[in-house]
mmCIF file with all atom_site columns, C-alpha atoms in Angstrom:
data_model
loop_
_atom_site.group_PDB
_atom_site.id
_atom_site.type_symbol
_atom_site.label_atom_id
_atom_site.label_alt_id
_atom_site.label_comp_id
_atom_site.label_asym_id
_atom_site.label_entity_id
_atom_site.label_seq_id
_atom_site.pdbx_PDB_ins_code
_atom_site.Cartn_x
_atom_site.Cartn_y
_atom_site.Cartn_z
_atom_site.occupancy
_atom_site.B_iso_or_equiv
_atom_site.pdbx_formal_charge
_atom_site.auth_seq_id
_atom_site.auth_comp_id
_atom_site.auth_asym_id
_atom_site.auth_atom_id
_atom_site.pdbx_PDB_model_num
ATOM 1   C CA . MET A 1 1   ? 58.421  18.107 42.972 1.00 0.00 ? 145 MET A CA 1
ATOM 2   C CA . VAL A 1 2   ? 54.584  19.177 43.566 1.00 0.00 ? 146 VAL A CA 1
ATOM 3   C CA . TYR A 1 3   ? 51.934  17.447 41.718 1.00 0.00 ? 147 TYR A CA 1
ATOM 4   C CA . ILE A 1 4   ? 48.592  19.031 41.325 1.00 0.00 ? 148 ILE A CA 1
ATOM 5   C CA . VAL A 1 5   ? 45.989  16.297 41.189 1.00 0.00 ? 149 VAL A CA 1
ATOM 6   C CA . ASP A 1 6   ? 42.182  17.045 40.672 1.00 0.00 ? 150 ASP A CA 1
ATOM 7   C CA . PRO A 1 7   ? 40.417  15.570 43.848 1.00 0.00 ? 151 PRO A CA 1
ATOM 8   C CA . GLU A 1 8   ? 37.708  13.845 41.831 1.00 0.00 ? 152 GLU A CA 1
ATOM 9   C CA . LEU A 1 9   ? 40.421  11.905 39.760 1.00 0.00 ? 153 LEU A CA 1
ATOM 10  C CA . LEU A 1 10  ? 42.251  11.038 42.894 1.00 0.00 ? 154 LEU A CA 1
ATOM 11  C CA . LEU A 1 11  ? 39.134  9.803  44.566 1.00 0.00 ? 155 LEU A CA 1
ATOM 12  C CA . ILE A 1 12  ? 38.188  7.460  41.401 1.00 0.00 ? 156 ILE A CA 1
ATOM 13  C CA . ALA A 1 13  ? 41.907  6.174  41.288 1.00 0.00 ? 157 ALA A CA 1
ATOM 14  C CA . LEU A 1 14  ? 41.446  5.270  45.058 1.00 0.00 ? 158 LEU A CA 1
ATOM 15  C CA . ALA A 1 15  ? 38.164  3.560  44.300 1.00 0.00 ? 159 ALA A CA 1
ATOM 16  C CA . CYS A 1 16  ? 39.541  1.373  41.524 1.00 0.00 ? 160 CYS A CA 1
ATOM 17  C CA . TYR A 1 17  ? 42.343  0.613  43.857 1.00 0.00 ? 161 TYR A CA 1
ATOM 18  C CA . LEU A 1 18  ? 40.180  -0.570 46.666 1.00 0.00 ? 162 LEU A CA 1
ATOM 19  C CA . CYS A 1 19  ? 37.759  -2.280 44.641 1.00 0.00 ? 163 CYS A CA 1
ATOM 20  C CA . PHE A 1 20  ? 40.460  -4.306 43.186 1.00 0.00 ? 164 PHE A CA 1
ATOM 21  C CA . PHE A 1 21  ? 41.780  -5.251 46.528 1.00 0.00 ? 165 PHE A CA 1
ATOM 22  C CA . SER A 1 22  ? 38.707  -5.115 48.756 1.00 0.00 ? 166 SER A CA 1
ATOM 23  C CA . PRO A 1 23  ? 35.395  -5.207 46.608 1.00 0.00 ? 167 PRO A CA 1
ATOM 24  C CA . GLY A 1 24  ? 32.757  -5.425 49.450 1.00 0.00 ? 168 GLY A CA 1
ATOM 25  C CA . TRP A 1 25  ? 34.136  -2.251 51.229 1.00 0.00 ? 169 TRP A CA 1
ATOM 26  C CA . ALA A 1 26  ? 34.767  -0.029 48.412 1.00 0.00 ? 170 ALA A CA 1
ATOM 27  C CA . SER A 1 27  ? 31.440  -0.558 46.617 1.00 0.00 ? 171 SER A CA 1
ATOM 28  C CA . PHE A 1 28  ? 29.707  0.100  49.830 1.00 0.00 ? 172 PHE A CA 1
ATOM 29  C CA . TYR A 1 29  ? 31.390  3.133  51.008 1.00 0.00 ? 173 TYR A CA 1
ATOM 30  C CA . LEU A 1 30  ? 32.796  4.619  47.519 1.00 0.00 ? 174 LEU A CA 1
ATOM 31  C CA . LYS A 1 31  ? 29.891  4.090  45.061 1.00 0.00 ? 175 LYS A CA 1
ATOM 32  C CA . PRO A 1 32  ? 27.835  6.976  46.111 1.00 0.00 ? 176 PRO A CA 1
ATOM 33  C CA . LEU A 1 33  ? 31.214  9.315  46.162 1.00 0.00 ? 177 LEU A CA 1
ATOM 34  C CA . LEU A 1 34  ? 31.661  8.190  42.475 1.00 0.00 ? 178 LEU A CA 1
ATOM 35  C CA . LEU A 1 35  ? 28.424  8.723  41.591 1.00 0.00 ? 179 LEU A CA 1
ATOM 36  C CA . LYS A 1 36  ? 28.466  12.371 42.677 1.00 0.00 ? 180 LYS A CA 1
ATOM 37  C CA . SER A 1 37  ? 31.693  12.935 40.889 1.00 0.00 ? 181 SER A CA 1
ATOM 38  C CA . SER A 1 38  ? 31.616  15.139 37.780 1.00 0.00 ? 182 SER A CA 1
ATOM 39  C CA . ALA A 1 39  ? 32.915  12.330 35.820 1.00 0.00 ? 183 ALA A CA 1
ATOM 40  C CA . TYR A 1 40  ? 29.828  10.537 35.908 1.00 0.00 ? 184 TYR A CA 1
ATOM 41  C CA . ARG A 1 41  ? 27.438  13.473 35.693 1.00 0.00 ? 185 ARG A CA 1
ATOM 42  C CA . VAL A 1 42  ? 26.271  15.127 32.599 1.00 0.00 ? 186 VAL A CA 1
ATOM 43  C CA . LYS A 1 43  ? 28.370  18.224 32.539 1.00 0.00 ? 187 LYS A CA 1
ATOM 44  C CA . TYR A 1 44  ? 26.336  20.718 30.404 1.00 0.00 ? 188 TYR A CA 1
ATOM 45  C CA . ARG A 1 45  ? 22.759  20.569 31.090 1.00 0.00 ? 189 ARG A CA 1
ATOM 46  C CA . GLN A 1 46  ? 21.204  21.776 28.290 1.00 0.00 ? 190 GLN A CA 1
ATOM 47  C CA . VAL A 1 47  ? 17.408  22.586 28.185 1.00 0.00 ? 191 VAL A CA 1
ATOM 48  C CA . LYS A 1 48  ? 14.861  22.095 25.418 1.00 0.00 ? 192 LYS A CA 1
ATOM 49  C CA . VAL A 1 49  ? 11.137  22.422 25.263 1.00 0.00 ? 193 VAL A CA 1
ATOM 50  C CA . CYS A 1 50  ? 8.759   19.664 24.246 1.00 0.00 ? 194 CYS A CA 1
ATOM 51  C CA . PRO A 1 51  ? 6.575   20.801 21.308 1.00 0.00 ? 195 PRO A CA 1
ATOM 52  C CA . VAL A 1 52  ? 3.488   18.739 22.676 1.00 0.00 ? 196 VAL A CA 1
ATOM 53  C CA . CYS A 1 53  ? 3.307   19.556 26.305 1.00 0.00 ? 197 CYS A CA 1
ATOM 54  C CA . ASP A 1 54  ? 5.428   22.794 26.182 1.00 0.00 ? 198 ASP A CA 1
ATOM 55  C CA . ARG A 1 55  ? 7.240   21.492 29.346 1.00 0.00 ? 199 ARG A CA 1
ATOM 56  C CA . PRO A 1 56  ? 11.302  22.018 29.554 1.00 0.00 ? 200 PRO A CA 1
ATOM 57  C CA . PHE A 1 57  ? 13.441  18.809 29.672 1.00 0.00 ? 201 PHE A CA 1
ATOM 58  C CA . ASN A 1 58  ? 17.163  18.503 30.476 1.00 0.00 ? 202 ASN A CA 1
ATOM 59  C CA . ASN A 1 59  ? 19.784  16.328 28.644 1.00 0.00 ? 203 ASN A CA 1
ATOM 60  C CA . ARG A 1 60  ? 19.763  12.976 30.191 1.00 0.00 ? 204 ARG A CA 1
ATOM 61  C CA . LYS A 1 61  ? 22.768  10.842 30.821 1.00 0.00 ? 205 LYS A CA 1
ATOM 62  C CA . LYS A 1 62  ? 21.942  8.002  28.202 1.00 0.00 ? 206 LYS A CA 1
ATOM 63  C CA . TRP A 1 63  ? 21.254  10.714 25.552 1.00 0.00 ? 207 TRP A CA 1
ATOM 64  C CA . ALA A 1 64  ? 24.839  12.337 26.377 1.00 0.00 ? 208 ALA A CA 1
ATOM 65  C CA . VAL A 1 65  ? 26.683  8.988  26.115 1.00 0.00 ? 209 VAL A CA 1
ATOM 66  C CA . ARG A 1 66  ? 24.958  8.002  23.080 1.00 0.00 ? 210 ARG A CA 1
ATOM 67  C CA . GLY A 1 67  ? 25.501  11.497 21.572 1.00 0.00 ? 211 GLY A CA 1
ATOM 68  C CA . VAL A 1 68  ? 21.904  11.807 20.268 1.00 0.00 ? 212 VAL A CA 1
ATOM 69  C CA . TRP A 1 69  ? 20.759  15.050 22.411 1.00 0.00 ? 213 TRP A CA 1
ATOM 70  C CA . GLU A 1 70  ? 20.611  16.864 18.797 1.00 0.00 ? 214 GLU A CA 1
ATOM 71  C CA . GLN A 1 71  ? 18.209  14.517 17.569 1.00 0.00 ? 215 GLN A CA 1
ATOM 72  C CA . VAL A 1 72  ? 16.007  14.504 20.717 1.00 0.00 ? 216 VAL A CA 1
ATOM 73  C CA . VAL A 1 73  ? 12.703  16.375 20.273 1.00 0.00 ? 217 VAL A CA 1
ATOM 74  C CA . TYR A 1 74  ? 10.230  15.071 22.741 1.00 0.00 ? 218 TYR A CA 1
ATOM 75  C CA . CYS A 1 75  ? 10.298  14.925 26.516 1.00 0.00 ? 219 CYS A CA 1
ATOM 76  C CA . SER A 1 76  ? 9.232   11.330 26.509 1.00 0.00 ? 220 SER A CA 1
ATOM 77  C CA . ASP A 1 77  ? 7.665   8.466  24.373 1.00 0.00 ? 221 ASP A CA 1
ATOM 78  C CA . LYS A 1 78  ? 4.099   9.408  25.780 1.00 0.00 ? 222 LYS A CA 1
ATOM 79  C CA . CYS A 1 79  ? 4.716   12.744 24.005 1.00 0.00 ? 223 CYS A CA 1
ATOM 80  C CA . ARG A 1 80  ? 5.947   11.319 20.854 1.00 0.00 ? 224 ARG A CA 1
ATOM 81  C CA . ARG A 1 81  ? 3.107   9.219  20.694 1.00 0.00 ? 225 ARG A CA 1
ATOM 82  C CA . ARG A 1 82  ? 0.714   11.963 21.233 1.00 0.00 ? 226 ARG A CA 1
ATOM 83  C CA . LYS A 1 83  ? 2.332   14.019 18.482 1.00 0.00 ? 227 LYS A CA 1
ATOM 84  C CA . SER A 1 84  ? 1.317   11.342 15.955 1.00 0.00 ? 228 SER A CA 1
ATOM 85  C CA . GLU A 1 85  ? -2.125  10.934 17.335 1.00 0.00 ? 229 GLU A CA 1
ATOM 86  C CA . GLN A 1 86  ? -2.372  14.729 16.912 1.00 0.00 ? 230 GLN A CA 1
ATOM 87  C CA . LYS A 1 87  ? -1.386  14.545 13.389 1.00 0.00 ? 231 LYS A CA 1
ATOM 88  C CA . ALA A 1 88  ? -3.776  11.988 12.832 1.00 0.00 ? 232 ALA A CA 1
ATOM 89  C CA . ARG A 1 89  ? -6.626  13.674 14.351 1.00 0.00 ? 233 ARG A CA 1
ATOM 90  C CA . GLN A 1 90  ? -5.725  16.855 12.268 1.00 0.00 ? 234 GLN A CA 1
ATOM 91  C CA . THR A 1 91  ? -5.857  15.034 9.128  1.00 0.00 ? 235 THR A CA 1
ATOM 92  C CA . ARG A 1 92  ? -9.092  13.485 10.021 1.00 0.00 ? 236 ARG A CA 1
ATOM 93  C CA . ASN A 1 93  ? -10.771 16.761 10.728 1.00 0.00 ? 237 ASN A CA 1
ATOM 94  C CA . GLN A 1 94  ? -9.343  18.223 7.767  1.00 0.00 ? 238 GLN A CA 1
ATOM 95  C CA . ASN A 1 95  ? -10.842 15.177 5.536  1.00 0.00 ? 239 ASN A CA 1
ATOM 96  C CA . GLU A 1 96  ? -14.190 15.725 7.267  1.00 0.00 ? 240 GLU A CA 1
ATOM 97  C CA . LYS A 1 97  ? -14.386 19.296 6.570  1.00 0.00 ? 241 LYS A CA 1
ATOM 98  C CA . SER A 1 98  ? -13.505 18.753 3.004  1.00 0.00 ? 242 SER A CA 1
ATOM 99  C CA . ARG A 1 99  ? -16.340 16.088 2.760  1.00 0.00 ? 243 ARG A CA 1
ATOM 100 C CA . ALA A 1 100 ? -18.784 18.260 4.453  1.00 0.00 ? 244 ALA A CA 1
ATOM 101 C CA . ARG A 1 101 ? -17.909 21.065 1.770  1.00 0.00 ? 245 ARG A CA 1
ATOM 102 C CA . SER A 1 102 ? -18.103 18.978 -1.147 1.00 0.00 ? 246 SER A CA 1
ATOM 103 C CA . LYS A 1 103 ? -21.632 17.831 0.097  1.00 0.00 ? 247 LYS A CA 1
ATOM 104 C CA . ASN A 1 104 ? -22.816 21.219 0.512  1.00 0.00 ? 248 ASN A CA 1
ATOM 105 C CA . ASP A 1 105 ? -21.722 22.059 -3.031 1.00 0.00 ? 249 ASP A CA 1
#
C-alpha cells in the first residue's frame, strides 16, 4: 500500500514528535522550517488600498486568524487617527466658512 503524504504535513508531524522527545534540538533546527510552512502562512494575499495614504497593504496573519480582514479599512493606527483628524479639520473649515458668510451678510 502506498500513501501519498503532503511533505509539509510530514514535516510538521516530525517536528511535533521531535519536540516531545528532544525539545532543544527540534526547536533550534525545525522552527525556521515550520514558520516557512504553508500551514503557518496566510494563504491568500489579498490587497487593499488605504483611503488616507493611498498605499496598498496586505492581509496580516493576525487579521486572518481573527477573521477581521473584511472589516479592516486602514493600513495602520496612524492612518486611522489621521482620518479622524482630517474629518475634524474639514468640519472646522466648513464652520469657519459659514461664520464668514454670516458676517458678510
